[in-house]
Tab-separated table of C-alpha atoms in Angstrom:
chain	number	residue	atom	x	y	z
A	1	MET	CA	183.207	145.163	143.007
A	2	ARG	CA	184.299	142.969	145.699
A	3	TRP	CA	181.284	143.901	148.024
A	4	VAL	CA	178.639	142.489	145.834
A	5	LEU	CA	180.167	139.285	146.309
A	6	LYS	CA	180.194	139.572	150.450
A	7	ASP	CA	176.362	140.029	150.170
A	8	GLU	CA	173.429	137.443	150.220
A	9	TYR	CA	170.965	137.165	147.810
A	10	ASP	CA	167.443	136.064	146.947
A	11	VAL	CA	168.502	134.981	143.680
A	12	VAL	CA	171.987	134.169	141.686
A	13	VAL	CA	172.097	134.068	138.126
A	14	VAL	CA	174.990	132.316	136.601
A	15	GLY	CA	175.936	133.494	133.186
A	16	ALA	CA	175.199	136.958	131.602
A	17	GLY	CA	174.273	135.814	128.008
A	18	PRO	CA	170.719	136.512	126.861
A	19	ALA	CA	169.276	133.850	129.044
A	20	GLY	CA	170.687	135.253	132.292
A	21	SER	CA	170.261	138.845	131.384
A	22	MET	CA	166.554	138.288	130.876
A	23	ALA	CA	166.179	135.976	133.982
A	24	SER	CA	168.060	138.423	136.323
A	25	TYR	CA	166.050	141.619	134.782
A	26	TYR	CA	162.554	139.862	135.849
A	27	ALA	CA	163.695	138.522	138.987
A	28	SER	CA	164.963	142.084	140.114
A	29	LYS	CA	161.727	143.727	138.523
A	30	ASN	CA	159.712	141.390	140.839
A	31	GLY	CA	161.590	142.404	143.697
A	32	ALA	CA	164.014	139.693	144.379
A	33	LYS	CA	167.726	140.883	145.272
A	34	THR	CA	169.516	139.541	142.351
A	35	LEU	CA	173.102	138.939	141.381
A	36	LEU	CA	174.244	138.123	137.961
A	37	VAL	CA	177.422	136.480	137.698
A	38	GLU	CA	179.789	136.455	134.575
A	39	LYS	CA	182.936	134.569	134.289
A	40	SER	CA	184.416	136.647	131.689
A	41	GLN	CA	186.033	139.774	132.300
A	42	GLU	CA	183.977	141.438	129.726
A	43	ILE	CA	180.230	140.545	129.044
A	44	GLY	CA	179.429	139.562	125.669
A	45	GLU	CA	182.938	138.185	124.755
A	46	PRO	CA	183.804	135.829	123.433
A	47	VAL	CA	181.071	135.589	120.688
A	48	ARG	CA	180.202	132.007	119.674
A	49	CYS	CA	177.289	132.723	117.539
A	50	ALA	CA	176.207	133.745	113.811
A	51	GLU	CA	174.231	136.776	115.783
A	52	ALA	CA	171.084	136.616	113.949
A	53	VAL	CA	168.212	137.532	116.583
A	54	PRO	CA	164.488	137.520	116.163
A	55	LYS	CA	162.351	140.629	116.447
A	56	LEU	CA	162.763	142.115	119.822
A	57	GLU	CA	159.551	144.019	119.966
A	58	GLU	CA	157.835	141.364	121.907
A	59	PHE	CA	160.512	141.412	124.605
A	60	ASN	CA	159.838	145.250	124.913
A	61	ILE	CA	163.588	145.871	123.452
A	62	PRO	CA	163.554	148.577	120.895
A	63	PRO	CA	165.957	147.429	117.994
A	64	SER	CA	168.490	150.358	118.814
A	65	GLU	CA	171.044	151.405	116.303
A	66	GLU	CA	173.591	150.654	118.881
A	67	PHE	CA	173.592	146.814	118.504
A	68	VAL	CA	171.540	146.128	115.196
A	69	ARG	CA	174.071	145.878	112.162
A	70	SER	CA	171.275	144.372	109.719
A	71	TYR	CA	167.636	144.068	109.201
A	72	ILE	CA	166.680	140.710	108.000
A	73	LYS	CA	163.787	140.152	105.726
A	74	GLY	CA	164.048	136.542	105.291
A	75	GLY	CA	166.377	133.839	103.938
A	76	TYR	CA	167.406	131.632	101.040
A	77	LEU	CA	167.637	127.988	101.517
A	78	ILE	CA	170.444	126.757	98.849
A	79	ALA	CA	170.375	123.278	97.797
A	80	PRO	CA	173.661	121.333	96.791
A	81	ASN	CA	172.796	122.174	93.237
A	82	GLY	CA	172.557	125.928	93.826
A	83	ARG	CA	168.783	125.897	93.498
A	84	ARG	CA	167.339	128.825	95.880
A	85	ILE	CA	164.188	128.536	97.973
A	86	GLU	CA	163.205	132.016	99.364
A	87	VAL	CA	161.522	132.252	102.573
A	88	ARG	CA	160.100	135.504	104.065
A	89	GLY	CA	158.257	136.899	106.704
A	90	GLY	CA	156.876	135.297	109.960
A	91	LYS	CA	159.653	133.787	112.190
A	92	THR	CA	162.534	134.333	109.651
A	93	GLU	CA	162.150	138.239	110.173
A	94	GLY	CA	164.717	139.521	112.762
A	95	TYR	CA	168.001	141.069	112.900
A	96	VAL	CA	171.742	140.636	112.570
A	97	VAL	CA	173.366	142.240	115.898
A	98	GLU	CA	176.871	142.940	117.160
A	99	ARG	CA	176.614	140.316	120.089
A	100	LYS	CA	179.157	141.850	122.520
A	101	ILE	CA	177.212	145.205	122.264
A	102	PHE	CA	173.712	143.355	122.500
A	103	ASP	CA	174.587	141.345	125.480
A	104	LYS	CA	176.176	144.143	127.267
A	105	TYR	CA	172.758	146.153	126.568
A	106	LEU	CA	170.688	143.271	128.139
A	107	ALA	CA	173.169	143.288	131.391
A	108	ILE	CA	172.690	147.103	131.533
A	109	ARG	CA	168.853	146.575	131.255
A	110	SER	CA	169.012	144.125	134.188
A	111	ALA	CA	171.312	146.162	136.130
A	112	ARG	CA	169.094	149.283	136.020
A	113	ALA	CA	166.191	147.039	137.041
A	114	GLY	CA	168.257	146.619	140.262
A	115	THR	CA	170.637	143.697	139.330
A	116	LYS	CA	173.993	143.801	140.805
A	117	ILE	CA	176.417	142.298	138.499
A	118	ALA	CA	179.984	140.705	139.248
A	119	VAL	CA	182.260	140.046	136.273
A	120	LYS	CA	185.360	138.142	135.994
A	121	SER	CA	183.798	135.737	138.636
A	122	ARG	CA	183.537	132.021	137.930
A	123	VAL	CA	181.430	129.623	140.059
A	124	VAL	CA	183.266	126.721	141.005
A	125	ASP	CA	180.824	124.885	143.410
A	126	LEU	CA	177.294	124.841	144.922
A	127	TYR	CA	176.317	123.495	148.271
A	128	PRO	CA	172.793	123.079	149.476
A	129	TYR	CA	172.547	125.542	152.435
A	130	GLU	CA	169.391	125.823	154.699
A	131	ASP	CA	166.601	126.801	152.405
A	132	GLY	CA	169.001	127.857	149.276
A	133	PHE	CA	172.564	127.456	147.982
A	134	LYS	CA	176.286	128.669	149.011
A	135	VAL	CA	177.915	129.576	145.733
A	136	LYS	CA	181.470	129.184	145.606
A	137	ILE	CA	182.779	132.018	143.498
A	138	ILE	CA	186.505	132.860	142.395
A	139	HIS	CA	187.219	136.515	141.572
A	140	LEU	CA	190.786	137.644	140.950
A	141	GLY	CA	192.309	134.593	142.619
A	142	GLU	CA	190.279	135.007	145.902
A	143	GLU	CA	187.373	132.812	146.998
A	144	TYR	CA	183.923	134.285	148.115
A	145	THR	CA	180.855	132.323	149.375
A	146	VAL	CA	177.553	133.888	148.423
A	147	LYS	CA	174.435	132.654	150.014
A	148	THR	CA	171.043	132.648	147.923
A	149	LYS	CA	167.724	130.841	148.083
A	150	ILE	CA	167.638	130.580	144.127
A	151	VAL	CA	170.228	129.849	141.471
A	152	ILE	CA	169.050	130.093	137.858
A	153	ALA	CA	172.041	128.478	135.842
A	154	ALA	CA	172.438	130.257	132.457
A	155	ASP	CA	175.749	129.269	132.253
A	156	GLY	CA	175.335	128.153	127.941
A	157	MET	CA	176.783	125.508	126.382
A	158	GLU	CA	179.367	124.644	129.193
A	159	SER	CA	176.112	123.468	131.116
A	160	SER	CA	178.498	123.112	134.416
A	161	VAL	CA	176.417	124.746	136.990
A	162	ALA	CA	173.390	122.826	137.307
A	163	GLU	CA	175.529	119.630	136.862
A	164	MET	CA	177.226	120.828	140.253
A	165	ALA	CA	173.820	120.915	141.629
A	166	GLY	CA	173.148	117.231	140.468
A	167	LEU	CA	170.903	117.995	137.579
A	168	LYS	CA	171.980	116.402	134.125
A	169	CYS	CA	172.783	118.831	131.554
A	170	LYS	CA	176.021	117.946	129.888
A	171	LYS	CA	175.330	117.140	126.291
A	172	ASN	CA	176.193	114.165	123.753
A	173	PRO	CA	179.050	115.011	121.393
A	174	MET	CA	176.990	113.603	118.505
A	175	GLU	CA	174.333	116.099	119.451
A	176	VAL	CA	176.277	119.243	119.378
A	177	CYS	CA	176.997	121.009	116.161
A	178	SER	CA	180.493	122.302	115.833
A	179	CYS	CA	180.578	125.829	114.485
A	180	ALA	CA	183.375	127.913	113.180
A	181	GLU	CA	182.927	131.189	111.415
A	182	TYR	CA	184.702	134.239	110.152
A	183	GLU	CA	183.229	137.735	110.082
A	184	MET	CA	184.446	138.939	106.819
A	185	THR	CA	183.983	142.183	104.962
A	186	GLY	CA	183.916	142.419	101.150
A	187	VAL	CA	181.497	139.745	100.893
A	188	LYS	CA	179.085	139.803	97.774
A	189	LEU	CA	175.546	139.107	99.328
A	190	LEU	CA	172.810	138.004	97.459
A	191	ASP	CA	170.646	140.332	99.208
A	192	LYS	CA	171.896	142.745	102.209
A	193	HIS	CA	168.486	141.873	103.674
A	194	MET	CA	168.369	138.009	103.534
A	195	MET	CA	170.212	135.329	105.259
A	196	GLU	CA	171.773	132.492	102.905
A	197	PHE	CA	171.797	128.686	104.267
A	198	TYR	CA	173.706	126.126	102.204
A	199	PHE	CA	172.852	122.422	102.918
A	200	GLY	CA	174.371	119.159	101.592
A	201	ASP	CA	178.079	117.736	101.909
A	202	LEU	CA	179.632	121.068	102.377
A	203	SER	CA	178.562	120.804	106.124
A	204	PRO	CA	177.144	117.413	106.884
A	205	LYS	CA	174.409	117.094	109.417
A	206	GLY	CA	174.431	120.943	109.834
A	207	TYR	CA	174.500	123.824	107.366
A	208	ALA	CA	176.719	126.619	106.166
A	209	TRP	CA	175.640	130.329	106.148
A	210	ILE	CA	176.153	133.590	105.095
A	211	PHE	CA	174.331	136.246	107.396
A	212	PRO	CA	174.722	140.112	106.506
A	213	LYS	CA	175.956	142.187	109.407
A	214	GLY	CA	176.195	145.950	108.450
A	215	ASP	CA	179.622	146.352	106.620
A	216	THR	CA	180.420	142.572	107.098
A	217	ALA	CA	178.691	139.359	107.010
A	218	ASN	CA	179.176	136.160	109.160
A	219	VAL	CA	180.454	133.487	107.401
A	220	GLY	CA	180.324	129.970	108.948
A	221	LEU	CA	179.107	126.676	109.299
A	222	GLY	CA	178.102	123.940	111.824
A	223	VAL	CA	178.747	120.064	111.453
A	224	ILE	CA	178.402	117.026	113.260
A	225	ASP	CA	181.517	114.915	112.111
A	226	LYS	CA	183.484	112.387	114.280
A	227	LYS	CA	186.786	112.962	111.982
A	228	LYS	CA	186.608	115.957	110.034
A	229	LYS	CA	186.724	119.505	111.748
A	230	ALA	CA	184.387	122.591	111.381
A	231	ILE	CA	187.495	124.851	110.512
A	232	ASP	CA	188.274	122.552	107.849
A	233	TYR	CA	184.940	122.394	106.258
A	234	LEU	CA	184.720	126.250	106.702
A	235	ASN	CA	188.002	126.780	104.766
A	236	GLU	CA	186.832	124.808	102.130
A	237	PHE	CA	183.402	126.396	102.083
A	238	LEU	CA	184.822	129.855	101.566
A	239	GLU	CA	186.145	128.578	98.005
A	240	HIS	CA	183.192	126.696	97.390
A	241	PRO	CA	181.950	126.853	93.727
A	242	ILE	CA	178.544	127.238	94.945
A	243	LEU	CA	179.336	130.812	95.966
A	244	GLU	CA	180.309	131.770	92.414
A	245	GLY	CA	183.443	133.569	93.728
A	246	ARG	CA	181.400	135.829	96.017
A	247	LEU	CA	183.846	135.814	98.730
A	248	LYS	CA	186.957	136.412	96.342
A	249	ASP	CA	187.617	139.882	97.594
A	250	ALA	CA	186.345	139.229	101.254
A	251	THR	CA	188.671	139.241	104.384
A	252	PRO	CA	188.040	138.210	107.875
A	253	VAL	CA	187.835	140.853	110.811
A	254	GLU	CA	187.220	138.213	113.381
A	255	PHE	CA	187.305	134.550	114.002
A	256	LYS	CA	184.476	132.907	116.021
A	257	CYS	CA	183.764	129.149	117.009
A	258	GLY	CA	181.405	127.177	119.309
A	259	GLY	CA	179.236	124.448	120.030
A	260	VAL	CA	175.455	124.245	119.660
A	261	PRO	CA	173.282	121.659	121.580
A	262	VAL	CA	171.019	120.509	118.934
A	263	GLY	CA	169.645	117.542	120.851
A	264	GLY	CA	166.588	118.951	122.257
A	265	PRO	CA	166.040	119.979	125.806
A	266	ILE	CA	167.497	118.380	128.905
A	267	GLU	CA	164.988	116.480	131.097
A	268	LYS	CA	164.814	118.324	134.175
A	269	THR	CA	165.129	122.138	134.151
A	270	VAL	CA	164.131	122.619	137.824
A	271	ASP	CA	164.899	121.278	141.106
A	272	ASP	CA	164.811	122.469	144.845
A	273	ASN	CA	165.993	126.297	144.814
A	274	ILE	CA	167.604	125.723	141.085
A	275	MET	CA	166.231	126.464	137.539
A	276	VAL	CA	168.363	126.082	134.214
A	277	VAL	CA	167.763	128.109	131.432
A	278	GLY	CA	169.025	128.591	127.635
A	279	ASP	CA	171.781	126.562	125.905
A	280	ALA	CA	172.672	124.982	129.511
A	281	ALA	CA	169.098	123.623	129.269
A	282	GLY	CA	169.074	122.847	125.474
A	283	GLN	CA	166.587	125.251	124.545
A	284	VAL	CA	167.873	125.645	121.314
A	285	SER	CA	165.783	125.099	117.871
A	286	PRO	CA	167.346	121.616	116.701
A	287	LEU	CA	166.623	122.517	113.022
A	288	THR	CA	168.333	125.975	112.859
A	289	GLY	CA	170.549	126.111	116.082
A	290	GLY	CA	168.824	129.361	116.962
A	291	GLY	CA	168.908	130.114	120.686
A	292	ILE	CA	168.599	133.447	121.337
A	293	TYR	CA	164.420	133.735	121.456
A	294	LEU	CA	164.230	130.770	123.311
A	295	ALA	CA	166.898	131.542	125.737
A	296	MET	CA	165.266	135.277	126.080
A	297	SER	CA	161.757	133.720	126.579
A	298	CYS	CA	162.711	130.965	128.950
A	299	GLY	CA	165.093	133.056	130.553
A	300	SER	CA	161.941	135.734	131.084
A	301	ILE	CA	159.912	132.803	132.690
A	302	ALA	CA	162.499	131.817	134.911
A	303	GLY	CA	162.984	135.319	136.472
A	304	GLU	CA	159.368	136.089	136.887
A	305	VAL	CA	159.025	132.670	138.593
A	306	ALA	CA	162.072	133.365	140.840
A	307	GLY	CA	160.534	136.498	141.929
A	308	LYS	CA	157.182	135.275	142.695
A	309	ALA	CA	158.966	132.236	144.514
A	310	VAL	CA	160.761	134.977	146.792
A	311	LYS	CA	157.569	136.739	147.419
A	312	LYS	CA	156.054	133.634	148.705
A	313	GLY	CA	158.978	132.387	150.730
A	314	ASP	CA	159.107	128.980	148.974
A	315	TYR	CA	161.840	127.890	146.573
A	316	SER	CA	161.206	124.483	146.539
A	317	LYS	CA	160.868	122.304	143.377
A	318	GLU	CA	156.923	122.481	143.361
A	319	THR	CA	156.987	126.258	143.290
A	320	LEU	CA	159.620	126.688	140.766
A	321	MET	CA	158.217	123.759	138.586
A	322	GLU	CA	155.742	126.949	136.996
A	323	TYR	CA	158.755	127.682	135.388
A	324	GLU	CA	159.242	124.125	133.650
A	325	ARG	CA	155.384	123.962	133.053
A	326	ARG	CA	154.999	127.362	131.329
A	327	TRP	CA	158.385	127.216	128.945
A	328	LYS	CA	157.138	123.532	128.082
A	329	GLU	CA	153.682	124.653	127.288
A	330	ARG	CA	154.948	127.191	124.809
A	331	PHE	CA	157.903	125.567	123.420
A	332	TYR	CA	158.036	121.626	124.075
A	333	ASN	CA	156.102	120.416	121.336
A	334	THR	CA	157.799	122.803	118.374
A	335	LEU	CA	161.115	121.750	119.754
A	336	MET	CA	160.324	117.763	119.509
A	337	THR	CA	158.799	118.242	116.204
A	338	GLU	CA	162.116	120.159	115.237
A	339	LEU	CA	164.212	117.300	116.535
A	340	LYS	CA	162.450	114.806	114.349
A	341	TYR	CA	162.496	116.914	111.226
A	342	LYS	CA	166.254	117.816	112.026
A	343	ASN	CA	167.021	114.022	112.019
A	344	ILE	CA	165.294	113.720	108.765
A	345	LEU	CA	167.296	116.652	107.162
A	346	GLN	CA	170.619	114.738	108.418
A	347	LYS	CA	169.680	111.474	106.810
A	348	LEU	CA	169.202	113.162	103.208
A	349	SER	CA	171.554	112.889	100.633
A	350	GLU	CA	172.634	115.849	98.123
A	351	LYS	CA	170.383	114.180	95.437
A	352	GLU	CA	167.401	113.979	97.706
A	353	LEU	CA	168.039	117.637	99.025
A	354	ASN	CA	167.998	118.777	95.285
A	355	ILE	CA	164.784	117.014	94.704
A	356	ILE	CA	162.900	118.708	97.623
A	357	ALA	CA	164.486	122.019	96.406
A	358	GLU	CA	162.935	121.275	92.928
A	359	VAL	CA	159.444	120.564	94.196
A	360	ILE	CA	159.189	123.423	96.584
A	361	ASP	CA	160.158	125.539	93.400
A	362	GLY	CA	160.915	129.195	94.367
A	363	LYS	CA	159.194	130.829	97.017
A	364	LEU	CA	157.858	130.024	100.567
A	365	GLU	CA	155.509	132.225	102.515
A	366	GLU	CA	156.382	130.551	106.044
A	367	VAL	CA	158.419	127.296	106.654
A	368	ASP	CA	155.497	125.062	107.591
A	369	VAL	CA	157.205	121.566	107.154
A	370	LYS	CA	154.205	119.633	107.045
A	371	LYS	CA	152.749	121.220	104.063
A	372	ILE	CA	156.420	120.826	102.044
A	373	MET	CA	156.610	117.223	102.927
A	374	PHE	CA	153.346	116.483	101.668
A	375	LYS	CA	154.255	118.180	98.657
A	376	VAL	CA	157.449	116.341	98.392
A	377	ILE	CA	155.930	112.785	98.596
A	378	LYS	CA	153.473	113.699	95.826
A	379	LYS	CA	156.171	114.719	93.662
A	380	ALA	CA	158.949	112.037	94.907
A	381	PRO	CA	157.222	108.928	96.673
A	382	SER	CA	160.739	107.519	96.962
A	383	LEU	CA	161.255	110.038	99.961
A	384	LEU	CA	158.305	108.813	101.718
A	385	LYS	CA	160.690	106.355	103.928
A	386	TYR	CA	162.126	109.464	105.665
A	387	PHE	CA	158.880	111.116	106.511
A	388	LYS	CA	156.573	108.151	107.485
A	389	ASP	CA	157.560	108.510	111.248
A	390	VAL	CA	156.715	112.349	111.281
A	391	ILE	CA	153.233	111.921	109.464
A	392	GLY	CA	152.017	108.886	111.461
B	1	MET	CA	194.078	114.668	126.910
B	2	ARG	CA	196.323	117.586	125.625
B	3	ILE	CA	195.353	121.063	124.581
B	4	ASN	CA	197.184	122.983	121.642
B	5	TYR	CA	196.691	126.447	122.899
B	6	GLU	CA	197.861	127.955	119.613
B	7	ARG	CA	194.559	125.959	118.059
B	8	CYS	CA	192.392	126.446	120.870
B	9	GLY	CA	189.289	129.175	120.252
B	10	TYR	CA	188.157	128.824	123.848
B	11	CYS	CA	184.640	128.287	122.895
B	12	GLY	CA	183.853	125.800	125.560
B	13	ALA	CA	182.191	123.124	123.534
B	14	CYS	CA	184.459	120.462	124.828
B	15	VAL	CA	183.496	121.553	128.509
B	16	GLY	CA	179.866	121.243	127.571
B	17	VAL	CA	180.235	117.262	126.597
B	18	CYS	CA	182.568	116.451	129.327
B	19	LYS	CA	180.010	114.352	131.718
B	20	SER	CA	183.038	113.722	134.316
B	21	MET	CA	183.366	117.623	134.687
B	22	ALA	CA	187.032	117.141	133.907
B	23	ILE	CA	187.352	120.364	131.710
B	24	GLU	CA	186.654	123.997	132.779
B	25	LEU	CA	186.964	127.053	130.561
B	26	ILE	CA	188.884	129.976	132.608
B	27	GLU	CA	188.747	132.930	130.386
B	28	ASN	CA	190.593	131.857	127.420
B	29	ARG	CA	192.214	128.903	128.804
B	30	VAL	CA	190.711	125.446	128.828
B	31	VAL	CA	191.983	123.490	131.614
B	32	ILE	CA	191.809	119.765	131.884
B	33	TYR	CA	191.773	117.798	135.397
B	34	GLU	CA	193.453	114.690	134.154
B	35	GLU	CA	192.521	112.834	137.321
B	36	ARG	CA	188.837	112.994	136.578
B	37	CYS	CA	189.152	112.299	132.925
B	38	LYS	CA	187.636	109.173	131.461
B	39	ARG	CA	189.194	109.093	128.074
B	40	CYS	CA	185.850	109.083	126.378
B	41	LYS	CA	187.159	111.590	123.708
B	42	ALA	CA	183.765	113.509	123.439
B	43	CYS	CA	185.784	116.648	123.586
B	44	ILE	CA	187.903	115.320	120.881
B	45	ILE	CA	184.720	114.948	118.735
B	46	VAL	CA	182.969	118.148	119.610
B	47	CYS	CA	186.131	120.393	119.131
B	48	PRO	CA	185.656	122.625	116.017
B	49	LEU	CA	189.451	123.152	115.755
B	50	LYS	CA	191.331	120.376	116.479
B	51	ALA	CA	192.680	121.841	119.474
B	52	LEU	CA	192.190	118.538	121.591
B	53	GLU	CA	194.527	115.437	121.461
B	54	GLU	CA	195.060	112.361	123.150
């Protein structure tokens, strides 16, 4: 293993989550000599996620039995009074995967494209050096200095690597959802192909979820709360009357926790010789907290752009800006709109959530928030105060 | 800042909100560099498990 840390590279990707593995895959595919550095001794560990991923076909990844645990057709949005709204199809379709296996699968796929991987290897500093960076890495207590032209920071919620290079990507604590989750067996699901989302005081400024996962289910929640902790909300949720005893015979097989940045993307995702991708870049849906689709998409773009830059021999900010332009073109407006919707959702009282659920009444084909808003205002004009900024 | 290692779930949320780069997660051990800590308490707020205390 040590020899990979004694070499020089065109591209060093830090963090072997979905963003990093996709970025390194495309960098290697485009001919760049690429190193993927993972801090943990095992790729995919520890899991900090509810494990729902989008349809994978658009990434040319077959939904293999190896990691897919459940096929998801949609979800139930559940109001505080228990009223359910059913959403099916479109973006709600996907899979619940075993992230430990999924992440490792993506890393292996990247390795097959030529990426070298260093595990149990922690980046502790970056120094500008000629036209690139010297990356200081600690592996088994020994220090290595790896030279590279480009760094791709994919170090997730921790967001330290780009910060070392002077980019601002640390998050505001009031824009981070604190999450806690038990993976449980013996859960009585509403439907084994449907995700369940619970809104209201049981999980302030976030939501609670039950996601089917093969023989188990991920039961968790995310909150933003200065005083009370996610774990305390979770323990109450497990016994909440809204579940009508469906967790009575359930027992955990794993505990997971984590922080999800829901404040929208960071301002600068590119500088000379560096790009930031995934959670580190705040590429997370502020409304759902889902980050895997964005991480994989933006990681792919960053990898491709890195490959092109290496071919050109130009690693300047101007060249790497193609990455920022392209990811913003695809996702920026959606992220900013979702941010506005999230801010509204966080203000709604339980009573108001119940009104909205009543107005929608039953099924939704696709989550078209604008359509929903107009319907809601028509039936409950008192809620206009929340929506006027978004409509105007 | 004190860490209760019995409670910590080593998720790294505290690391992600520490603008002074005073916290690092090394495998499953959170390390605080006290000399860099500005006592902003962002880490305490964001911890899902109440593993950090002043």
